[in-house]
């Protein structure tokens, strides 16, 4: 607690708050506005230019940097270039998903146009989740959602929300399914997932209030895909045991291997059994833009809800995810509530308010991060880039298959290929060799109970040379 004395001293020192004397520091003058903006933007441009050369993995950190990062904010003003240096140094530590050598997990490569959109959105700082407050910007976000609904062949009654990522999209999907299929009392409900379902679905079920035994993990059949017959048997058994089967979560691009579940047969089963079909296409959804992807994702148009991650499939900066739902009424039923302090926010024409359809009220104007890059580059640029990644994955697949000492575990359906050495020690040695190169990072998982390496070729900056370099590093690692 500050004493009365110290509080009044501070007040005395700060007053008068007179622009003529000190300026209002939180409202920089015109020159400062420009100088600061230029300084930040030139850092972003330098970063973009350096991405092909900076180490994709780096873990050495100077003690002095850690001290700077832990420091409390000072009472007095700092210096922007110095602060930007600190952030720049901190950003060199760890894995760099924007690097063309980042082939681990699912790359989020961060399109430059998306970064500019984010800066613009924050600069505009508008309240876009209630249509009445920013009707035209809300309409812009609506147009992004409409485009997504049409991409997946959803009917006119469909709608969706922009989320911070696939995890939150899965969460809203699970809650929507729960409300739609089970109502308010749902402890006897069952949620079916596969062995390769992303863990965010189990987390969503938990956050949605399902007890742990509501989650049923169905075995995989061929190609790491959910076994539809086994699912059918599980549903029958659960009904016989007095439970209420409610929701099936299918993959359109599993994180482990990029496998796509048999969406048509799953839609048939869900239709017969009255189950909600949620397709987690966080990683794979945007391959729907390509001819090959559309073939592989066939059946997705019959889902009740779909998660997609524009920050993966459209290469956008982090925190750009989406959920689309076949029937907007189900989304609204799960999320809409009223409040007296929002009573002035009457609807504005047909423009949907995201606040009625999602858990969030205040949030960033994230639709601009999707809208601006799509309109600036055109959809074909994204389709071509995704096609290139599909081609590169086949190049990697063929090369890995022809490498003595390696076993490739599946034929890639999207842009991930999983492989391993004949013994686990060699598998680990390859991972270590590649990941300490500074040029490429891979990640590992467990498949059929044994370690496996994943190469996920998804970043928009990743082209043939870097894939060849990755393959050469894998071969070298085998010889270590
Ligand atoms: C990445 C991913 C998620 C989680 O998405 P975030 O955007 O990281 O929250 C969910 N499902 C799948 C299949 C994913 O690949």
Tab-separated table of C-alpha atoms and ligand atoms in Angstrom:
chain	number	residue	atom	x	y	z
A	1	UNK	CA	0.000	0.000	0.000
A	2	UNK	CA	1.494	3.373	-0.914
A	3	UNK	CA	1.307	5.854	1.924
A	4	UNK	CA	-0.864	8.888	1.530
A	5	UNK	CA	2.306	10.900	1.330
A	6	UNK	CA	3.887	8.965	-1.541
A	7	UNK	CA	0.603	8.901	-3.490
A	8	UNK	CA	0.237	12.637	-3.315
A	9	UNK	CA	3.872	13.137	-4.253
A	10	UNK	CA	3.391	11.046	-7.364
A	11	UNK	CA	0.285	13.052	-8.256
A	12	UNK	CA	2.158	16.252	-7.745
A	13	UNK	CA	4.981	15.138	-9.999
A	14	UNK	CA	2.593	14.093	-12.803
A	15	UNK	CA	0.305	17.127	-12.773
A	16	UNK	CA	-0.401	19.287	-14.581
A	17	UNK	CA	-1.055	16.807	-17.382
A	18	UNK	CA	-0.535	19.506	-19.890
A	19	UNK	CA	0.205	18.788	-23.503
A	20	UNK	CA	2.015	22.093	-23.901
A	21	UNK	CA	4.544	21.064	-21.273
A	22	UNK	CA	5.105	17.303	-21.581
A	23	UNK	CA	2.681	16.189	-24.284
A	24	UNK	CA	0.236	13.377	-23.590
A	25	UNK	CA	2.623	10.460	-23.734
A	26	UNK	CA	-0.097	7.981	-24.649
A	27	UNK	CA	-0.965	10.064	-27.683
A	28	UNK	CA	2.280	10.376	-29.614
A	29	UNK	CA	2.742	13.371	-31.920
A	30	UNK	CA	2.585	12.946	-35.684
A	31	UNK	CA	6.337	12.486	-36.134
A	32	UNK	CA	6.487	9.847	-33.419
A	33	UNK	CA	3.504	7.999	-34.874
A	34	UNK	CA	5.338	7.647	-38.152
A	35	UNK	CA	8.763	6.890	-36.658
A	36	UNK	CA	7.455	4.157	-34.376
A	37	UNK	CA	5.348	2.645	-37.126
A	38	UNK	CA	8.277	2.628	-39.549
A	39	UNK	CA	10.538	1.083	-36.906
A	40	UNK	CA	8.142	-1.801	-36.242
A	41	UNK	CA	7.367	-2.383	-39.894
A	42	UNK	CA	11.023	-2.437	-40.874
A	43	UNK	CA	11.628	-5.110	-38.210
A	44	UNK	CA	8.824	-7.177	-39.700
A	45	UNK	CA	10.264	-6.778	-43.200
A	46	UNK	CA	13.794	-7.657	-42.007
A	47	UNK	CA	12.411	-10.718	-40.272
A	48	UNK	CA	10.598	-11.816	-43.429
A	49	UNK	CA	13.775	-11.390	-45.502
A	50	UNK	CA	15.895	-13.324	-43.026
A	51	UNK	CA	13.649	-16.364	-42.697
A	52	UNK	CA	15.449	-18.566	-45.213
A	53	UNK	CA	18.713	-18.108	-43.328
A	54	UNK	CA	17.921	-17.952	-39.620
A	55	UNK	CA	18.312	-21.216	-37.700
A	56	UNK	CA	14.962	-22.994	-37.573
A	57	UNK	CA	15.816	-24.319	-34.107
A	58	UNK	CA	17.988	-22.535	-31.571
A	59	UNK	CA	18.187	-22.996	-27.838
A	60	UNK	CA	21.186	-21.005	-26.660
A	61	UNK	CA	20.039	-17.979	-24.687
A	62	UNK	CA	22.273	-15.370	-23.104
A	63	UNK	CA	21.782	-14.950	-19.363
A	64	UNK	CA	21.589	-11.195	-19.916
A	65	UNK	CA	18.631	-11.634	-22.265
A	66	UNK	CA	16.758	-13.710	-19.692
A	67	UNK	CA	17.320	-10.954	-17.142
A	68	UNK	CA	15.999	-8.333	-19.520
A	69	UNK	CA	12.927	-10.449	-20.250
A	70	UNK	CA	12.147	-10.934	-16.572
A	71	UNK	CA	12.446	-7.209	-15.758
A	72	UNK	CA	9.430	-5.350	-14.407
A	73	UNK	CA	8.096	-2.493	-16.511
A	74	UNK	CA	9.836	0.740	-15.528
A	75	UNK	CA	8.069	3.809	-14.174
A	76	UNK	CA	9.547	5.995	-16.892
A	77	UNK	CA	9.396	5.774	-20.657
A	78	UNK	CA	11.636	3.363	-22.576
A	79	UNK	CA	13.229	3.535	-25.988
A	80	UNK	CA	11.451	1.723	-28.843
A	81	UNK	CA	14.531	0.505	-30.811
A	82	UNK	CA	16.022	-0.936	-27.622
A	83	UNK	CA	12.763	-2.708	-26.797
A	84	UNK	CA	12.457	-4.031	-30.329
A	85	UNK	CA	15.993	-5.422	-30.038
A	86	UNK	CA	14.957	-7.327	-26.932
A	87	UNK	CA	11.919	-8.801	-28.668
A	88	UNK	CA	14.003	-9.614	-31.737
A	89	UNK	CA	16.550	-11.497	-29.615
A	90	UNK	CA	13.823	-13.377	-27.750
A	91	UNK	CA	12.208	-14.367	-31.044
A	92	UNK	CA	15.406	-16.101	-32.168
A	93	UNK	CA	15.083	-18.669	-29.374
A	94	UNK	CA	13.212	-21.918	-29.951
A	95	UNK	CA	11.556	-23.201	-33.118
A	96	UNK	CA	10.697	-20.835	-35.981
A	97	UNK	CA	7.479	-22.033	-37.654
A	98	UNK	CA	7.783	-19.403	-40.414
A	99	UNK	CA	11.101	-20.881	-41.565
A	100	UNK	CA	11.029	-22.892	-44.802
A	101	UNK	CA	12.853	-25.620	-42.878
A	102	UNK	CA	10.084	-26.061	-40.326
A	103	UNK	CA	8.604	-29.451	-41.172
A	104	UNK	CA	7.551	-30.347	-37.621
A	105	UNK	CA	4.070	-30.607	-36.082
A	106	UNK	CA	1.783	-28.678	-38.419
A	107	UNK	CA	3.618	-25.597	-39.677
A	108	UNK	CA	1.980	-22.212	-39.214
A	109	UNK	CA	4.029	-20.239	-41.645
A	110	UNK	CA	2.627	-16.720	-41.167
A	111	UNK	CA	1.861	-14.912	-44.410
A	112	UNK	CA	3.219	-11.369	-44.565
A	113	UNK	CA	-0.122	-10.011	-45.824
A	114	UNK	CA	-1.729	-11.583	-42.774
A	115	UNK	CA	0.681	-9.773	-40.470
A	116	UNK	CA	-0.170	-6.481	-42.168
A	117	UNK	CA	-3.868	-7.243	-41.774
A	118	UNK	CA	-3.323	-7.833	-38.079
A	119	UNK	CA	-1.560	-4.511	-37.653
A	120	UNK	CA	-4.331	-2.763	-39.549
A	121	UNK	CA	-7.042	-4.518	-37.537
A	122	UNK	CA	-5.457	-3.517	-34.239
A	123	UNK	CA	-4.999	0.030	-35.515
A	124	UNK	CA	-8.679	0.265	-36.454
A	125	UNK	CA	-9.575	-1.309	-33.096
A	126	UNK	CA	-13.240	-1.854	-33.865
A	127	UNK	CA	-15.829	-3.923	-32.096
A	128	UNK	CA	-16.771	-6.424	-34.755
A	129	UNK	CA	-18.576	-9.169	-32.846
A	130	UNK	CA	-21.814	-7.181	-32.587
A	131	UNK	CA	-23.134	-6.268	-36.007
A	132	UNK	CA	-24.824	-3.052	-34.838
A	133	UNK	CA	-21.534	-1.635	-33.547
A	134	UNK	CA	-19.450	-2.175	-36.707
A	135	UNK	CA	-21.952	-3.365	-39.318
A	136	UNK	CA	-19.748	-3.155	-42.382
A	137	UNK	CA	-16.735	-4.810	-40.751
A	138	UNK	CA	-19.001	-7.515	-39.335
A	139	UNK	CA	-20.315	-8.026	-42.878
A	140	UNK	CA	-16.722	-8.460	-44.033
A	141	UNK	CA	-16.219	-11.202	-41.425
A	142	UNK	CA	-19.551	-12.744	-42.471
A	143	UNK	CA	-18.257	-12.914	-46.051
A	144	UNK	CA	-15.231	-14.920	-44.933
A	145	UNK	CA	-17.484	-17.380	-43.118
A	146	UNK	CA	-19.838	-17.594	-46.109
A	147	UNK	CA	-16.862	-18.422	-48.342
A	148	UNK	CA	-15.838	-21.207	-45.965
A	149	UNK	CA	-19.390	-22.608	-45.861
A	150	UNK	CA	-19.497	-22.647	-49.657
A	151	UNK	CA	-16.056	-24.232	-49.876
A	152	UNK	CA	-17.478	-27.217	-48.012
A	153	UNK	CA	-20.763	-27.275	-49.907
A	154	UNK	CA	-22.808	-26.315	-46.846
A	155	UNK	CA	-26.428	-25.114	-47.357
A	156	UNK	CA	-27.667	-21.528	-47.053
A	157	UNK	CA	-28.678	-22.058	-43.404
A	158	UNK	CA	-25.056	-22.721	-42.448
A	159	UNK	CA	-22.833	-20.257	-40.614
A	160	UNK	CA	-19.739	-20.253	-38.500
A	161	UNK	CA	-17.330	-18.406	-36.282
A	162	UNK	CA	-13.739	-17.322	-36.407
A	163	UNK	CA	-11.782	-18.638	-33.452
A	164	UNK	CA	-8.266	-18.351	-32.113
A	165	UNK	CA	-7.481	-21.773	-33.570
A	166	UNK	CA	-8.561	-25.347	-34.053
A	167	UNK	CA	-8.746	-26.083	-30.340
A	168	UNK	CA	-11.377	-23.424	-29.721
A	169	UNK	CA	-13.217	-24.373	-32.901
A	170	UNK	CA	-13.351	-27.983	-31.694
A	171	UNK	CA	-14.562	-26.740	-28.325
A	172	UNK	CA	-17.477	-24.800	-29.785
A	173	UNK	CA	-18.193	-27.729	-32.109
A	174	UNK	CA	-18.396	-30.163	-29.188
A	175	UNK	CA	-20.611	-27.816	-27.161
A	176	UNK	CA	-22.918	-27.248	-30.144
A	177	UNK	CA	-23.218	-30.988	-30.731
A	178	UNK	CA	-23.875	-31.582	-27.045
A	179	UNK	CA	-26.692	-29.029	-26.868
A	180	UNK	CA	-28.184	-30.240	-30.138
A	181	UNK	CA	-28.089	-33.978	-29.454
A	182	UNK	CA	-28.271	-34.281	-25.672
A	183	UNK	CA	-29.900	-31.170	-24.213
A	184	UNK	CA	-29.046	-29.946	-20.734
A	185	UNK	CA	-28.611	-33.330	-19.066
A	186	UNK	CA	-25.867	-35.133	-20.848
A	187	UNK	CA	-23.925	-37.257	-18.361
A	188	UNK	CA	-25.056	-40.403	-20.211
A	189	UNK	CA	-23.939	-39.015	-23.599
A	190	UNK	CA	-21.059	-40.590	-25.546
A	191	UNK	CA	-18.477	-38.845	-27.748
A	192	UNK	CA	-16.599	-41.064	-30.222
A	193	UNK	CA	-13.062	-40.238	-31.272
A	194	UNK	CA	-10.330	-42.158	-33.067
A	195	UNK	CA	-6.868	-43.137	-31.895
A	196	UNK	CA	-5.461	-40.285	-33.951
A	197	UNK	CA	-7.941	-37.602	-32.922
A	198	UNK	CA	-6.225	-34.415	-31.787
A	199	UNK	CA	-6.066	-34.101	-27.995
A	200	UNK	CA	-7.979	-30.801	-28.163
A	201	UNK	CA	-11.138	-32.861	-28.714
A	202	UNK	CA	-10.732	-34.735	-25.419
A	203	UNK	CA	-9.933	-31.415	-23.778
A	204	UNK	CA	-13.056	-29.900	-25.343
A	205	UNK	CA	-15.215	-32.739	-24.046
A	206	UNK	CA	-13.821	-32.195	-20.570
A	207	UNK	CA	-14.331	-28.423	-20.705
A	208	UNK	CA	-17.824	-29.019	-22.078
A	209	UNK	CA	-18.616	-30.871	-18.876
A	210	UNK	CA	-18.585	-34.458	-20.103
A	211	UNK	CA	-17.417	-36.972	-17.506
A	212	UNK	CA	-14.236	-38.860	-18.478
A	213	UNK	CA	-16.120	-42.058	-19.361
A	214	UNK	CA	-18.157	-40.187	-21.984
A	215	UNK	CA	-15.202	-40.356	-24.349
A	216	UNK	CA	-14.957	-43.536	-26.414
A	217	UNK	CA	-11.767	-44.118	-28.384
A	218	UNK	CA	-12.415	-46.258	-31.438
A	219	UNK	CA	-9.551	-48.301	-32.906
A	220	UNK	CA	-7.947	-47.441	-36.228
A	221	UNK	CA	-8.228	-49.597	-39.282
A	222	UNK	CA	-6.008	-49.259	-42.351
A	223	UNK	CA	-3.944	-46.152	-42.947
A	224	UNK	CA	-4.435	-44.796	-39.419
A	225	UNK	CA	-8.090	-44.128	-40.250
A	226	UNK	CA	-10.963	-44.650	-37.874
A	227	UNK	CA	-12.471	-48.136	-38.235
A	228	UNK	CA	-16.092	-47.446	-39.205
A	229	UNK	CA	-17.293	-50.981	-38.401
A	230	UNK	CA	-15.721	-50.816	-34.955
A	231	UNK	CA	-17.457	-47.481	-34.450
A	232	UNK	CA	-20.802	-49.005	-35.422
A	233	UNK	CA	-20.310	-51.821	-32.905
A	234	UNK	CA	-19.367	-49.371	-30.155
A	235	UNK	CA	-22.513	-47.330	-30.802
A	236	UNK	CA	-24.671	-50.460	-30.610
A	237	UNK	CA	-22.971	-51.591	-27.396
A	238	UNK	CA	-23.387	-48.188	-25.804
A	239	UNK	CA	-27.073	-48.040	-26.629
A	240	UNK	CA	-27.511	-51.526	-25.199
A	241	UNK	CA	-25.815	-50.320	-22.020
A	242	UNK	CA	-28.306	-47.461	-21.707
A	243	UNK	CA	-25.990	-44.703	-22.902
A	244	UNK	CA	-26.839	-41.994	-25.444
A	245	UNK	CA	-24.403	-41.910	-28.390
A	246	UNK	CA	-24.223	-38.264	-29.506
A	247	UNK	CA	-21.168	-37.184	-31.430
A	248	UNK	CA	-18.519	-38.626	-33.729
A	249	UNK	CA	-15.336	-36.639	-34.329
A	250	UNK	CA	-13.621	-37.567	-37.583
A	251	UNK	CA	-10.286	-36.437	-38.969
A	252	UNK	CA	-9.732	-34.697	-42.267
A	253	UNK	CA	-5.994	-34.623	-41.868
A	254	UNK	CA	-4.823	-36.189	-38.625
A	255	UNK	CA	-1.911	-34.459	-36.978
A	256	UNK	CA	0.151	-37.649	-36.850
A	257	UNK	CA	-0.040	-38.748	-40.463
A	258	UNK	CA	-2.447	-36.441	-42.299
A	259	UNK	CA	-4.865	-39.337	-42.654
A	260	UNK	CA	-8.440	-38.615	-43.695
A	261	UNK	CA	-11.154	-40.774	-42.192
A	262	UNK	CA	-13.781	-42.391	-44.421
A	263	UNK	CA	-16.069	-39.378	-44.260
A	264	UNK	CA	-18.822	-40.717	-46.551
A	265	UNK	CA	-19.330	-43.993	-44.632
A	266	UNK	CA	-19.075	-42.059	-41.361
A	267	UNK	CA	-21.779	-39.657	-42.542
A	268	UNK	CA	-23.942	-42.664	-43.469
A	269	UNK	CA	-23.495	-44.171	-40.019
A	270	UNK	CA	-24.150	-40.862	-38.243
A	271	UNK	CA	-27.265	-40.319	-40.366
A	272	UNK	CA	-28.597	-43.775	-39.516
A	273	UNK	CA	-27.856	-43.411	-35.817
A	274	UNK	CA	-28.840	-39.759	-35.391
A	275	UNK	CA	-25.311	-38.761	-34.355
A	276	UNK	CA	-23.663	-35.392	-34.887
A	277	UNK	CA	-20.666	-35.619	-37.217
A	278	UNK	CA	-17.910	-33.141	-36.471
A	279	UNK	CA	-14.960	-33.178	-38.841
A	280	UNK	CA	-11.686	-31.906	-37.449
A	281	UNK	CA	-10.120	-30.473	-40.595
A	282	UNK	CA	-7.917	-28.023	-38.705
A	283	UNK	CA	-4.938	-29.188	-40.702
A	284	UNK	CA	-6.484	-30.689	-43.824
A	285	UNK	CA	-9.522	-28.525	-44.546
A	286	UNK	CA	-8.048	-26.117	-47.064
A	287	UNK	CA	-6.882	-28.904	-49.353
A	288	UNK	CA	-10.541	-28.727	-50.351
A	289	UNK	CA	-9.337	-25.865	-52.590
A	290	UNK	CA	-7.356	-28.354	-54.682
A	291	UNK	CA	-8.693	-31.067	-56.952
A	292	UNK	CA	-6.777	-33.857	-55.209
A	293	UNK	CA	-7.752	-32.602	-51.772
A	294	UNK	CA	-11.411	-32.327	-52.718
A	295	UNK	CA	-11.348	-35.977	-53.811
A	296	UNK	CA	-9.727	-37.086	-50.585
A	297	UNK	CA	-12.053	-35.032	-48.379
A	298	UNK	CA	-15.135	-36.235	-50.201
A	299	UNK	CA	-18.013	-36.645	-47.738
A	300	UNK	CA	-16.964	-33.627	-45.685
A	301	UNK	CA	-19.922	-31.742	-47.191
A	302	UNK	CA	-22.198	-34.024	-45.159
A	303	UNK	CA	-20.710	-33.077	-41.776
A	304	UNK	CA	-22.739	-31.207	-39.157
A	305	UNK	CA	-19.726	-29.084	-38.261
A	306	UNK	CA	-16.158	-28.628	-39.469
A	307	UNK	CA	-13.083	-27.162	-37.816
A	308	UNK	CA	-10.532	-25.491	-40.089
A	309	UNK	CA	-7.398	-23.554	-39.264
A	310	UNK	CA	-6.632	-20.762	-41.723
A	311	UNK	CA	-3.396	-20.363	-39.773
A	312	UNK	CA	-2.356	-23.771	-41.054
A	313	UNK	CA	-4.066	-24.259	-44.393
A	314	UNK	CA	-4.015	-20.651	-45.599
A	315	UNK	CA	-0.585	-19.941	-44.077
A	316	UNK	CA	-1.985	-17.090	-41.982
A	317	UNK	CA	-0.446	-15.812	-38.763
A	318	UNK	CA	-1.307	-17.645	-35.565
A	319	UNK	CA	-4.682	-17.355	-33.875
A	320	UNK	CA	-6.807	-17.709	-37.003
A	321	UNK	CA	-9.136	-20.693	-36.747
A	322	UNK	CA	-12.742	-21.308	-37.743
A	323	UNK	CA	-15.748	-23.506	-37.119
A	324	UNK	CA	-18.500	-23.877	-39.695
A	325	UNK	CA	-21.822	-25.448	-38.802
A	326	UNK	CA	-24.483	-26.819	-41.152
A	327	UNK	CA	-27.354	-25.153	-39.291
A	328	UNK	CA	-26.813	-21.735	-37.710
A	329	UNK	CA	-29.706	-22.395	-35.303
A	330	UNK	CA	-27.652	-25.074	-33.518
A	331	UNK	CA	-24.708	-22.729	-33.102
A	332	UNK	CA	-26.971	-20.004	-31.756
A	333	UNK	CA	-28.756	-22.396	-29.396
A	334	UNK	CA	-25.409	-23.332	-27.862
A	335	UNK	CA	-23.970	-19.815	-27.534
A	336	UNK	CA	-26.565	-17.020	-27.499
A	337	UNK	CA	-27.573	-15.320	-24.259
A	338	UNK	CA	-28.966	-11.855	-23.589
A	339	UNK	CA	-27.817	-9.056	-21.318
A	340	UNK	CA	-29.519	-5.780	-20.496
A	341	UNK	CA	-26.395	-3.723	-21.143
A	342	UNK	CA	-26.419	-5.056	-24.708
A	343	UNK	CA	-30.070	-4.154	-25.320
A	344	UNK	CA	-29.218	-1.311	-27.734
A	345	UNK	CA	-27.372	-3.689	-30.025
A	346	UNK	CA	-30.343	-4.577	-32.184
A	347	UNK	CA	-29.715	-6.704	-35.287
A	348	UNK	CA	-28.422	-4.994	-38.386
A	349	UNK	CA	-30.053	-6.477	-41.461
A	350	UNK	CA	-28.919	-10.018	-42.130
A	351	UNK	CA	-25.435	-9.494	-40.751
A	352	UNK	CA	-24.731	-12.102	-38.099
A	353	UNK	CA	-23.210	-11.076	-34.785
A	354	UNK	CA	-20.338	-13.346	-33.834
A	355	UNK	CA	-21.086	-12.726	-30.155
A	356	UNK	CA	-24.374	-14.681	-30.534
A	357	UNK	CA	-22.623	-17.652	-32.091
A	358	UNK	CA	-19.379	-17.978	-30.141
A	359	UNK	CA	-18.066	-17.859	-26.562
A	360	UNK	CA	-16.328	-14.534	-27.191
A	361	UNK	CA	-17.571	-10.971	-26.907
A	362	UNK	CA	-14.482	-8.776	-27.104
A	363	UNK	CA	-11.902	-10.057	-29.509
A	364	UNK	CA	-9.611	-8.961	-32.337
A	365	UNK	CA	-10.961	-8.199	-35.808
A	366	UNK	CA	-9.557	-11.519	-36.976
A	367	UNK	CA	-11.653	-11.760	-40.108
A	368	UNK	CA	-9.406	-9.149	-41.701
A	369	UNK	CA	-6.476	-11.579	-41.438
A	370	UNK	CA	-8.368	-13.935	-43.739
A	371	UNK	CA	-10.129	-11.411	-45.951
A	372	UNK	CA	-7.180	-9.195	-46.861
A	373	UNK	CA	-4.780	-11.978	-47.959
A	374	UNK	CA	-7.524	-13.749	-49.942
A	375	UNK	CA	-8.525	-10.581	-51.762
A	376	UNK	CA	-4.958	-9.381	-52.196
A	377	UNK	CA	-3.423	-12.613	-53.519
A	378	UNK	CA	-6.555	-14.193	-54.972
A	379	UNK	CA	-7.719	-17.718	-54.158
A	380	UNK	CA	-5.674	-19.304	-56.986
A	381	UNK	CA	-2.409	-18.352	-55.270
A	382	UNK	CA	-3.438	-20.403	-52.241
A	383	UNK	CA	-4.654	-23.315	-54.347
A	384	UNK	CA	-1.349	-23.396	-56.248
A	385	UNK	CA	0.694	-23.271	-53.045
A	386	UNK	CA	-1.310	-26.145	-51.543
A	387	UNK	CA	-0.880	-28.147	-54.751
A	388	UNK	CA	2.856	-27.523	-54.578
A	389	UNK	CA	2.909	-28.936	-51.011
A	390	UNK	CA	1.027	-32.039	-52.148
A	391	UNK	CA	3.593	-32.523	-54.930
A	392	UNK	CA	6.539	-31.989	-52.588
A	393	UNK	CA	5.134	-34.536	-50.166
A	394	UNK	CA	5.062	-37.146	-52.927
A	395	UNK	CA	8.675	-36.266	-53.766
A	396	UNK	CA	9.606	-36.824	-50.122
A	397	UNK	CA	7.562	-40.011	-49.920
A	398	UNK	CA	9.250	-41.563	-52.965
A	399	UNK	CA	12.710	-40.562	-51.775
A	400	UNK	CA	12.158	-41.901	-48.262
A	401	UNK	CA	10.777	-45.151	-49.653
A	402	UNK	CA	13.911	-45.613	-51.685
A	403	UNK	CA	16.211	-44.963	-48.739
A	404	UNK	CA	17.779	-48.102	-47.322
A	405	UNK	CA	17.218	-48.410	-43.603
A	406	UNK	CA	13.880	-46.576	-43.607
A	407	UNK	CA	10.319	-47.767	-43.451
A	408	UNK	CA	7.589	-45.402	-44.646
A	409	UNK	CA	4.400	-46.065	-42.705
A	410	UNK	CA	1.723	-44.948	-45.149
A	411	UNK	CA	1.104	-43.369	-48.494
A	412	UNK	CA	0.524	-39.691	-47.733
A	413	UNK	CA	-3.005	-38.411	-48.235
A	414	UNK	CA	-2.097	-34.793	-47.569
A	415	UNK	CA	1.295	-33.276	-46.793
A	416	UNK	CA	2.565	-35.387	-43.910
A	417	UNK	CA	4.667	-38.472	-44.286
A	418	UNK	CA	5.526	-40.662	-41.308
A	419	UNK	CA	8.528	-42.970	-41.349
A	420	UNK	CA	10.996	-44.692	-39.094
A	421	UNK	CA	14.332	-46.462	-39.133
A	422	UNK	CA	14.378	-50.210	-38.635
A	423	UNK	CA	15.255	-49.781	-34.981
A	424	UNK	CA	14.144	-47.100	-32.542
A	425	UNK	CA	17.667	-45.943	-31.695
A	426	UNK	CA	18.293	-45.074	-35.320
A	427	UNK	CA	14.946	-43.301	-35.498
A	428	UNK	CA	15.942	-41.109	-32.565
A	429	UNK	CA	19.398	-40.536	-34.024
A	430	UNK	CA	17.917	-39.297	-37.289
A	431	UNK	CA	15.645	-36.881	-35.447
A	432	UNK	CA	18.525	-35.530	-33.432
A	433	UNK	CA	20.796	-35.157	-36.445
A	434	UNK	CA	18.177	-33.309	-38.483
A	435	UNK	CA	17.021	-31.081	-35.653
A	436	UNK	CA	20.479	-29.911	-34.655
A	437	UNK	CA	21.243	-28.847	-38.234
A	438	UNK	CA	19.566	-25.465	-37.877
A	439	UNK	CA	18.191	-25.969	-41.397
A	440	UNK	CA	15.292	-28.368	-40.855
A	441	UNK	CA	13.194	-29.558	-37.937
A	442	UNK	CA	11.031	-32.653	-37.892
A	443	UNK	CA	8.884	-33.939	-35.039
A	444	UNK	CA	8.149	-37.409	-33.779
A	445	UNK	CA	5.129	-39.316	-32.565
A	446	UNK	CA	4.184	-42.876	-31.634
A	447	UNK	CA	2.591	-45.071	-34.295
A	448	UNK	CA	1.620	-48.666	-33.538
A	449	UNK	CA	3.444	-48.333	-30.248
A	450	UNK	CA	6.809	-47.314	-31.693
A	451	UNK	CA	8.473	-43.932	-32.311
A	452	UNK	CA	7.988	-42.526	-35.778
A	453	UNK	CA	9.209	-39.352	-37.453
A	454	UNK	CA	6.908	-36.949	-39.234
A	455	UNK	CA	7.750	-34.652	-42.082
A	456	UNK	CA	4.953	-32.130	-42.600
A	457	UNK	CA	5.413	-30.004	-45.711
A	458	UNK	CA	2.933	-27.218	-45.209
A	459	UNK	CA	4.690	-23.857	-44.943
A	460	UNK	CA	4.226	-21.512	-47.896
A	461	UNK	CA	7.967	-20.774	-47.936
A	462	UNK	CA	8.949	-24.440	-48.166
A	463	UNK	CA	9.992	-25.389	-51.710
A	464	UNK	CA	11.880	-28.180	-53.453
A	465	UNK	CA	15.407	-27.192	-52.356
A	466	UNK	CA	14.532	-27.323	-48.673
A	467	UNK	CA	12.766	-30.654	-49.034
A	468	UNK	CA	15.855	-32.060	-50.779
A	469	UNK	CA	17.988	-30.690	-47.968
A	470	UNK	CA	15.703	-32.365	-45.408
A	471	UNK	CA	15.970	-35.688	-47.238
A	472	UNK	CA	19.765	-35.416	-47.360
A	473	UNK	CA	19.847	-34.721	-43.616
A	474	UNK	CA	17.684	-37.784	-42.942
A	475	UNK	CA	20.070	-39.969	-44.980
A	476	UNK	CA	23.059	-38.513	-43.145
A	477	UNK	CA	21.334	-39.127	-39.796
A	478	UNK	CA	20.899	-42.800	-40.662
A	479	UNK	CA	24.621	-43.161	-41.098
A	480	UNK	CA	25.437	-41.552	-37.707
B	1	LIG	C1	-3.547	-28.155	-35.050
B	1	LIG	C2	-4.685	-29.049	-34.848
B	1	LIG	C3	-5.650	-28.795	-33.874
B	1	LIG	C4	-5.506	-27.691	-32.869
B	1	LIG	O1	-5.544	-26.452	-33.478
B	1	LIG	P1	-4.876	-25.156	-32.827
B	1	LIG	O2	-5.072	-24.176	-33.914
B	1	LIG	O3	-3.446	-25.510	-32.572
B	1	LIG	O4	-5.607	-24.843	-31.586
B	1	LIG	C5	-6.751	-29.611	-33.812
B	1	LIG	N1	-6.881	-30.652	-34.665
B	1	LIG	C6	-5.968	-30.943	-35.598
B	1	LIG	C7	-6.176	-32.110	-36.492
B	1	LIG	C8	-4.831	-30.155	-35.716
B	1	LIG	O5	-3.909	-30.470	-36.643
